[in-house]
Amino acid sequence: MNQKFTALWVTENSDKTVTRQVLERSIDELPTGDVLIKVVYSSLNYKDALSATGHKGVTRKYPHTPGIDAAGTVAATTDNRFQVGESVLVTGYDLGMNTAGGFAEYIRVPANWVVKLPQGLTLQESMIYGTAGFTAALSVHKLQHAGLTPEKGEVLVTGATGGVGSVGVALLAKLGYHVVAGTGKASSHDFLKQLGATTIIPREELVEISNRPLSKGRWAGVLDTVGGDILTTALKSTKYMGYVSCCGLVASPDLNTNVYPFILRGVDLLGVDSVECPMSIRLPLWQRMASDWKIDLTQLMTDECDLATLNNQYIDKILQGQALGRVVVKL
Ligand code: NDP
């Protein structure tokens, strides 16, 4: 099929800088795969911005089309679990990393990556969630599965205005938790309160400088999206038998901690990976995000943009830590 479509195209220059442009590609140039999807919406995640700026930890080979999320309709399929015209979504796996991603009007992927759009969500809503929302839901799932219940006390969400953080705040609040939002944005307190946070803590107060092995235990749970010293401090400030989930690294990939939170307080550190999350967890979680866990998605301050605006504005903004809520890309 030689049909043309529009895509964001990132090329690497000889001096290792990258150039991004929106241009025409052809369906023949897509990778082989079982399901060809006409993308209607994608969304911007931090990882997309890394891929779009030449970060080899995310994308090894350029030229490349980023976009770890895509929602649309099946245009062609060799796998009979799916039908042409059916609404589907793909998040994670290798999409947008080393497989041409959702910042394009078409993707072609293995059938095992494809999720049928759950009843209760539109294509646009599924991308307001996107990987960020799914990761927040997976974090909450892991915290709950470990034993976190609302009556155990306050739950801290770090990077609270970001994609994962904002969905995390809204979902935990919906489920009855007492949510404390940690944020670097003084101007976002009303937004976070609207999402359901009862207390806001400025980012600088989330890092304890002292070398004390443990701090006063405050958190029953922590949904951390930033890593680094904030995660170190959160672990030290988690109460006896508390739970801390860890999914991100915007502050730092390093974690300088000691064993005391684990051996003196029995704190559980829970790793969260949405990329390879098995379908046995992924499918029921998407169903919940569309039903009893569905948050008021209109509160997420979602910006909608086209590929050109994504390229000119939003990729830089998320890299500068200026993202507020979610950015949905209309193809
Ligand atoms: P966003 O950029 O949308 O949000 C990150 C938020 O972190 C910012 O909005 C800001 O919130 C805060 N922040 C930014 N810079 C710093 C800093 N230097 N120190 C402390 N806080 C900072 O990203 P996402 O929410 O999409 O992703 C969050 C993290 O989770 C990323 O590292 C991402 O790679 C990771 N991730 C991991 C996944 C997994 O499967 N493990 C899947 C999806 C994302 P505020 O101003 O409110 O503090």
Coordinates of C-alpha atoms and ligand atoms in Angstrom, one line a residue:
M1 CA 0.0 0.0 0.0
N2 CA 1.6 3.2 -1.2
Q3 CA -0.8 5.5 0.5
K4 CA 0.8 8.7 2.0
F5 CA 0.2 10.0 5.5
T6 CA 1.6 12.7 7.7
A7 CA 4.1 12.0 10.5
L8 CA 6.5 13.7 12.8
W9 CA 10.0 12.7 11.5
V10 CA 13.1 13.0 13.7
T11 CA 16.5 12.7 11.9
E12 CA 19.9 12.7 13.5
N13 CA 22.5 15.0 12.0
S14 CA 26.2 14.2 11.6
D15 CA 27.0 16.4 14.6
K16 CA 24.5 14.3 16.7
T17 CA 21.9 17.1 16.9
V18 CA 18.5 16.2 15.7
T19 CA 16.1 17.8 13.3
R20 CA 12.3 17.4 13.6
Q21 CA 9.8 18.0 10.9
V22 CA 6.3 17.1 10.0
L23 CA 6.3 15.4 6.6
E24 CA 4.7 12.9 4.3
R25 CA 5.5 9.2 4.7
S26 CA 4.1 6.2 3.0
I27 CA 2.4 3.1 4.5
D28 CA 4.9 0.9 2.7
E29 CA 7.6 2.4 4.9
L30 CA 6.0 1.3 8.2
P31 CA 7.4 -1.7 10.0
T32 CA 5.8 -5.1 9.3
G33 CA 3.0 -6.1 11.8
D34 CA -0.4 -7.7 12.1
V35 CA -2.6 -4.6 12.6
L36 CA -2.5 -1.4 10.6
I37 CA -4.2 1.4 12.6
K38 CA -5.5 4.7 11.4
V39 CA -4.5 6.9 14.3
V40 CA -7.1 9.4 15.4
Y41 CA -5.5 10.6 18.7
S42 CA -2.1 10.3 20.3
S43 CA -0.7 11.9 23.4
L44 CA 2.5 13.5 24.7
N45 CA 4.5 11.8 27.4
Y46 CA 7.9 12.7 28.8
K47 CA 9.5 9.7 27.1
D48 CA 8.2 11.0 23.7
A49 CA 10.1 14.3 24.3
L50 CA 13.2 12.3 25.0
S51 CA 12.8 10.3 21.8
A52 CA 12.0 13.5 19.8
T53 CA 15.3 15.0 21.0
G54 CA 17.6 12.2 20.2
H55 CA 17.8 10.4 23.6
K56 CA 19.5 7.1 22.8
G57 CA 18.2 5.5 26.1
V58 CA 14.7 5.7 24.5
T59 CA 15.4 5.5 20.7
R60 CA 18.5 3.8 19.4
K61 CA 18.1 4.5 15.7
Y62 CA 17.0 7.5 13.7
P63 CA 15.3 8.6 11.6
H64 CA 12.3 7.8 13.7
T65 CA 8.7 8.8 14.5
P66 CA 8.0 9.1 18.3
G67 CA 4.7 8.6 20.0
I68 CA 4.3 5.8 22.6
D69 CA 0.5 6.1 22.6
A70 CA -2.0 5.8 19.8
A71 CA -5.8 5.3 19.5
G72 CA -7.7 4.9 16.3
T73 CA -9.5 2.4 14.1
V74 CA -8.2 -0.8 12.5
A75 CA -7.5 -0.2 8.9
A76 CA -6.2 -3.7 8.0
T77 CA -5.5 -6.8 10.1
T78 CA -4.1 -10.3 9.6
D79 CA -5.2 -11.3 13.1
N80 CA -8.8 -12.3 13.4
R81 CA -9.1 -11.1 17.0
F82 CA -9.6 -7.6 15.4
Q83 CA -11.9 -6.3 12.8
V84 CA -11.5 -3.5 10.3
G85 CA -13.1 -0.4 11.6
E86 CA -12.9 -1.5 15.3
S87 CA -11.7 1.1 17.8
V88 CA -8.4 0.2 19.5
L89 CA -5.5 1.7 21.4
V90 CA -1.9 0.9 21.9
T91 CA 0.3 2.1 24.7
G92 CA 3.8 1.0 25.5
Y93 CA 5.7 -2.1 24.2
D94 CA 8.1 -0.8 21.6
L95 CA 5.7 1.7 20.1
G96 CA 7.4 5.1 19.6
M97 CA 10.7 3.8 20.9
N98 CA 12.2 1.8 18.1
T99 CA 9.0 1.1 16.3
A100 CA 7.4 4.1 14.4
G101 CA 5.0 5.6 16.8
G102 CA 1.7 7.4 17.3
F103 CA 2.8 10.9 16.1
A104 CA 1.6 9.9 12.7
E105 CA -1.7 9.1 10.9
Y106 CA -0.9 5.4 10.7
I107 CA 1.0 2.8 12.8
R108 CA 1.5 -0.9 12.1
V109 CA 2.0 -3.1 15.2
P110 CA 1.9 -6.7 16.4
A111 CA -1.6 -7.8 17.4
N112 CA -0.4 -8.7 20.9
W113 CA 0.2 -4.9 21.6
V114 CA -3.4 -3.9 20.7
V115 CA -6.1 -3.2 23.2
K116 CA -9.8 -3.0 22.2
L117 CA -11.1 0.4 23.2
P118 CA -13.0 -0.3 26.4
Q119 CA -16.7 0.6 26.5
G120 CA -17.1 3.8 28.5
L121 CA -14.1 5.6 26.8
T122 CA -13.9 7.6 23.6
L123 CA -10.7 7.5 21.5
Q124 CA -10.0 11.0 22.7
E125 CA -10.5 10.1 26.4
S126 CA -8.3 7.0 26.1
M127 CA -5.5 9.3 25.0
I128 CA -6.2 11.9 27.7
Y129 CA -5.2 9.0 29.9
G130 CA -2.5 7.6 27.5
T131 CA 0.6 6.0 29.0
A132 CA 0.7 8.6 31.7
G133 CA -2.8 7.8 32.9
F134 CA -2.3 4.0 32.6
T135 CA 0.9 4.3 34.6
A136 CA -0.9 6.2 37.3
A137 CA -3.6 3.5 37.4
L138 CA -1.0 0.8 37.5
S139 CA 0.8 2.6 40.4
V140 CA -2.5 2.8 42.3
H141 CA -3.2 -0.8 41.4
K142 CA 0.1 -1.9 42.9
L143 CA -0.3 0.3 46.0
Q144 CA -3.7 -1.2 46.6
H145 CA -2.6 -4.7 45.8
A146 CA 0.2 -4.3 48.4
G147 CA -2.3 -3.3 51.0
L148 CA -2.8 0.5 50.9
T149 CA -6.3 1.5 52.0
P150 CA -7.7 5.0 52.6
E151 CA -7.9 4.7 56.4
K152 CA -4.2 4.1 56.7
G153 CA -3.5 7.8 56.2
E154 CA -2.1 10.4 53.8
V155 CA -0.8 9.4 50.4
L156 CA 1.8 11.7 48.8
V157 CA 1.9 12.1 45.0
T158 CA 5.1 13.7 43.6
G159 CA 5.3 15.5 40.3
A160 CA 1.6 16.1 41.0
T161 CA 0.9 18.4 38.0
G162 CA 2.5 16.1 35.5
G163 CA 0.7 13.6 33.4
V164 CA 1.2 10.6 35.7
G165 CA 0.9 12.7 38.8
S166 CA -2.3 14.6 37.9
V167 CA -4.2 11.3 37.0
G168 CA -2.7 9.8 40.2
V169 CA -4.1 12.6 42.4
A170 CA -7.5 12.4 40.8
L171 CA -7.7 8.6 40.9
L172 CA -6.6 8.3 44.5
A173 CA -9.0 11.1 45.6
K174 CA -11.8 9.4 43.7
L175 CA -11.0 6.2 45.6
G176 CA -11.3 8.0 48.9
Y177 CA -7.6 8.5 49.8
H178 CA -6.4 11.6 51.6
V179 CA -4.1 13.0 48.8
V180 CA -1.1 15.3 49.5
A181 CA 0.2 16.7 46.2
G182 CA 3.9 17.6 45.9
T183 CA 4.5 20.2 43.2
G184 CA 7.1 22.7 41.9
K185 CA 4.4 24.9 40.5
A186 CA 3.1 27.5 43.0
S187 CA 0.5 28.6 40.5
S188 CA -1.1 25.1 40.3
H189 CA -2.6 24.8 43.8
D190 CA -6.2 25.4 42.6
F191 CA -5.8 22.9 39.8
L192 CA -4.5 20.2 42.3
K193 CA -7.3 21.0 44.8
Q194 CA -9.9 20.6 42.0
L195 CA -8.4 17.2 41.2
G196 CA -9.0 16.2 44.8
A197 CA -5.7 17.0 46.7
T198 CA -6.4 18.1 50.2
T199 CA -2.9 19.4 51.0
I200 CA -0.2 20.8 48.7
I201 CA 3.5 20.7 49.5
P202 CA 6.0 22.8 47.6
R203 CA 8.7 20.7 45.9
E204 CA 11.5 22.2 48.0
E205 CA 9.9 20.8 51.1
L206 CA 9.9 17.3 49.7
V207 CA 13.7 17.0 50.0
E208 CA 15.3 16.6 53.4
I209 CA 18.9 17.6 53.5
S210 CA 19.9 16.0 56.8
N211 CA 21.8 12.7 56.9
R212 CA 19.3 11.2 59.4
P213 CA 18.7 7.6 58.5
L214 CA 15.0 8.0 58.9
S215 CA 12.6 10.9 59.2
K216 CA 9.3 11.2 61.1
G217 CA 6.9 8.8 59.4
R218 CA 4.1 10.6 57.7
W219 CA 3.0 8.8 54.5
A220 CA 0.9 5.7 54.5
G221 CA 1.7 5.6 50.8
V222 CA 3.6 7.5 48.1
L223 CA 3.0 7.6 44.4
D224 CA 6.4 8.8 43.2
T225 CA 6.9 10.0 39.6
V226 CA 10.2 11.8 39.9
G227 CA 12.9 9.7 41.6
G228 CA 16.1 11.1 43.0
D229 CA 16.3 12.9 46.4
I230 CA 12.5 13.3 46.5
L231 CA 12.1 9.6 46.4
T232 CA 14.9 9.1 49.0
T233 CA 13.1 11.5 51.3
A234 CA 9.7 9.9 50.7
L235 CA 11.1 6.5 51.6
K236 CA 12.5 7.9 54.9
S237 CA 9.2 9.6 55.7
T238 CA 6.9 6.7 55.0
K239 CA 5.2 5.2 58.1
Y240 CA 5.5 1.7 59.4
M241 CA 4.3 -0.8 56.8
G242 CA 3.8 1.9 54.2
Y243 CA 4.0 1.6 50.5
V244 CA 5.9 3.6 47.9
S245 CA 5.5 3.2 44.2
C246 CA 8.2 4.3 41.8
C247 CA 7.7 4.9 38.1
G248 CA 9.8 7.9 37.0
L249 CA 13.0 9.8 36.9
V250 CA 12.4 13.4 36.0
A251 CA 14.3 14.6 39.1
S252 CA 17.0 11.9 38.8
P253 CA 17.4 8.2 38.0
D254 CA 19.6 7.9 41.1
L255 CA 18.3 6.7 44.4
N256 CA 20.6 7.2 47.3
T257 CA 18.9 5.5 50.2
N258 CA 19.7 3.2 53.1
V259 CA 18.1 0.0 54.2
Y260 CA 16.3 1.5 57.3
P261 CA 12.9 2.2 55.8
F262 CA 12.8 -1.4 54.7
I263 CA 14.3 -3.2 57.7
L264 CA 13.0 -1.0 60.6
R265 CA 9.6 0.1 59.1
G266 CA 8.8 -2.7 56.7
V267 CA 8.2 -0.2 53.9
D268 CA 7.5 -1.7 50.5
L269 CA 9.1 -0.1 47.4
L270 CA 7.0 -1.1 44.4
G271 CA 8.4 -0.8 40.9
V272 CA 6.0 0.3 38.1
D273 CA 6.5 -0.6 34.5
S274 CA 3.7 0.2 32.1
V275 CA 5.6 -0.7 29.0
E276 CA 5.7 -4.5 29.2
C277 CA 2.8 -4.8 31.6
P278 CA 1.1 -8.1 30.7
M279 CA -2.3 -8.2 29.1
S280 CA -3.6 -10.1 32.2
I281 CA -3.2 -6.8 34.2
R282 CA -3.4 -4.3 31.3
L283 CA -6.9 -5.3 30.0
P284 CA -8.7 -5.3 33.3
L285 CA -7.0 -2.0 34.3
W286 CA -8.2 -0.3 31.1
Q287 CA -11.7 -1.6 31.8
R288 CA -11.6 -0.1 35.3
M289 CA -10.2 3.2 33.9
A290 CA -13.3 3.3 31.7
S291 CA -15.8 2.4 34.5
D292 CA -15.4 2.4 38.3
W293 CA -12.0 4.1 38.2
K294 CA -13.0 6.6 35.5
I295 CA -12.0 10.1 36.7
D296 CA -13.4 13.4 35.5
L297 CA -11.1 13.7 32.5
T298 CA -12.3 17.3 31.8
Q299 CA -10.5 18.4 35.0
L300 CA -7.1 17.4 33.6
M301 CA -6.4 20.7 31.8
T302 CA -5.8 18.8 28.6
D303 CA -4.5 20.8 25.7
E304 CA -5.3 19.4 22.2
C305 CA -2.9 20.2 19.4
D306 CA -1.9 19.1 15.9
L307 CA 1.5 17.6 14.9
A308 CA 3.0 21.1 14.0
T309 CA 2.1 22.6 17.4
L310 CA 3.3 19.5 19.2
N311 CA 6.6 19.9 17.4
N312 CA 6.9 23.7 17.9
Q313 CA 5.7 24.0 21.5
Y314 CA 4.8 21.1 23.6
I315 CA 7.9 18.9 23.2
D316 CA 10.1 21.6 24.7
K317 CA 7.6 22.5 27.4
I318 CA 7.4 19.0 28.8
L319 CA 11.2 18.7 28.8
Q320 CA 11.4 22.0 30.8
G321 CA 9.2 20.5 33.5
Q322 CA 6.5 23.0 32.5
A323 CA 3.8 20.4 31.6
L324 CA 0.5 20.9 33.3
G325 CA -1.9 17.9 32.9
R326 CA -2.1 16.2 29.5
V327 CA -1.5 17.0 25.9
V328 CA -3.5 15.2 23.3
V329 CA -2.5 15.1 19.7
K330 CA -5.2 15.1 17.0
L331 CA -4.1 13.4 13.8
Ligands
NDP1 P1 5.5 15.1 33.1 O1 6.6 15.8 32.5 O2 4.1 15.3 32.6 O3 5.4 15.3 34.6 C1 6.5 15.3 35.4 C2 6.3 16.3 36.6 O4 7.4 16.2 37.5 C3 6.3 17.8 36.2 O5 5.1 18.3 35.7 C4 6.7 18.4 37.5 O6 5.5 18.5 38.3 C5 7.7 17.4 38.1 N1 9.1 17.8 37.8 C6 9.6 18.2 36.7 N2 10.9 18.4 36.8 C7 11.2 18.0 38.1 C8 12.4 18.0 38.8 N3 13.6 18.4 38.3 N4 12.4 17.6 40.1 C9 11.2 17.3 40.6 N5 10.1 17.3 40.0 C10 10.1 17.6 38.7 O7 5.9 13.5 33.0 P2 5.0 12.3 33.1 O8 4.0 12.5 34.2 O9 4.5 11.8 31.8 O10 6.0 11.2 33.6 C11 6.6 11.2 34.9 C12 7.8 10.3 35.0 O11 7.3 8.9 34.9 C13 8.8 10.4 33.8 O12 10.1 10.2 34.4 C14 8.4 9.3 32.9 O13 9.5 8.9 32.1 C15 8.0 8.2 33.9 N6 7.1 7.3 33.3 C16 7.3 6.0 33.6 C17 6.5 5.0 33.1 C18 6.8 3.6 33.5 O14 6.2 2.7 32.9 N7 7.6 3.3 34.5 C19 5.4 5.3 32.2 C20 5.1 6.7 32.0 C21 6.0 7.7 32.6 P3 5.4 19.5 39.5 O15 5.8 20.8 38.9 O16 4.0 19.4 39.9 O17 6.3 19.1 40.6

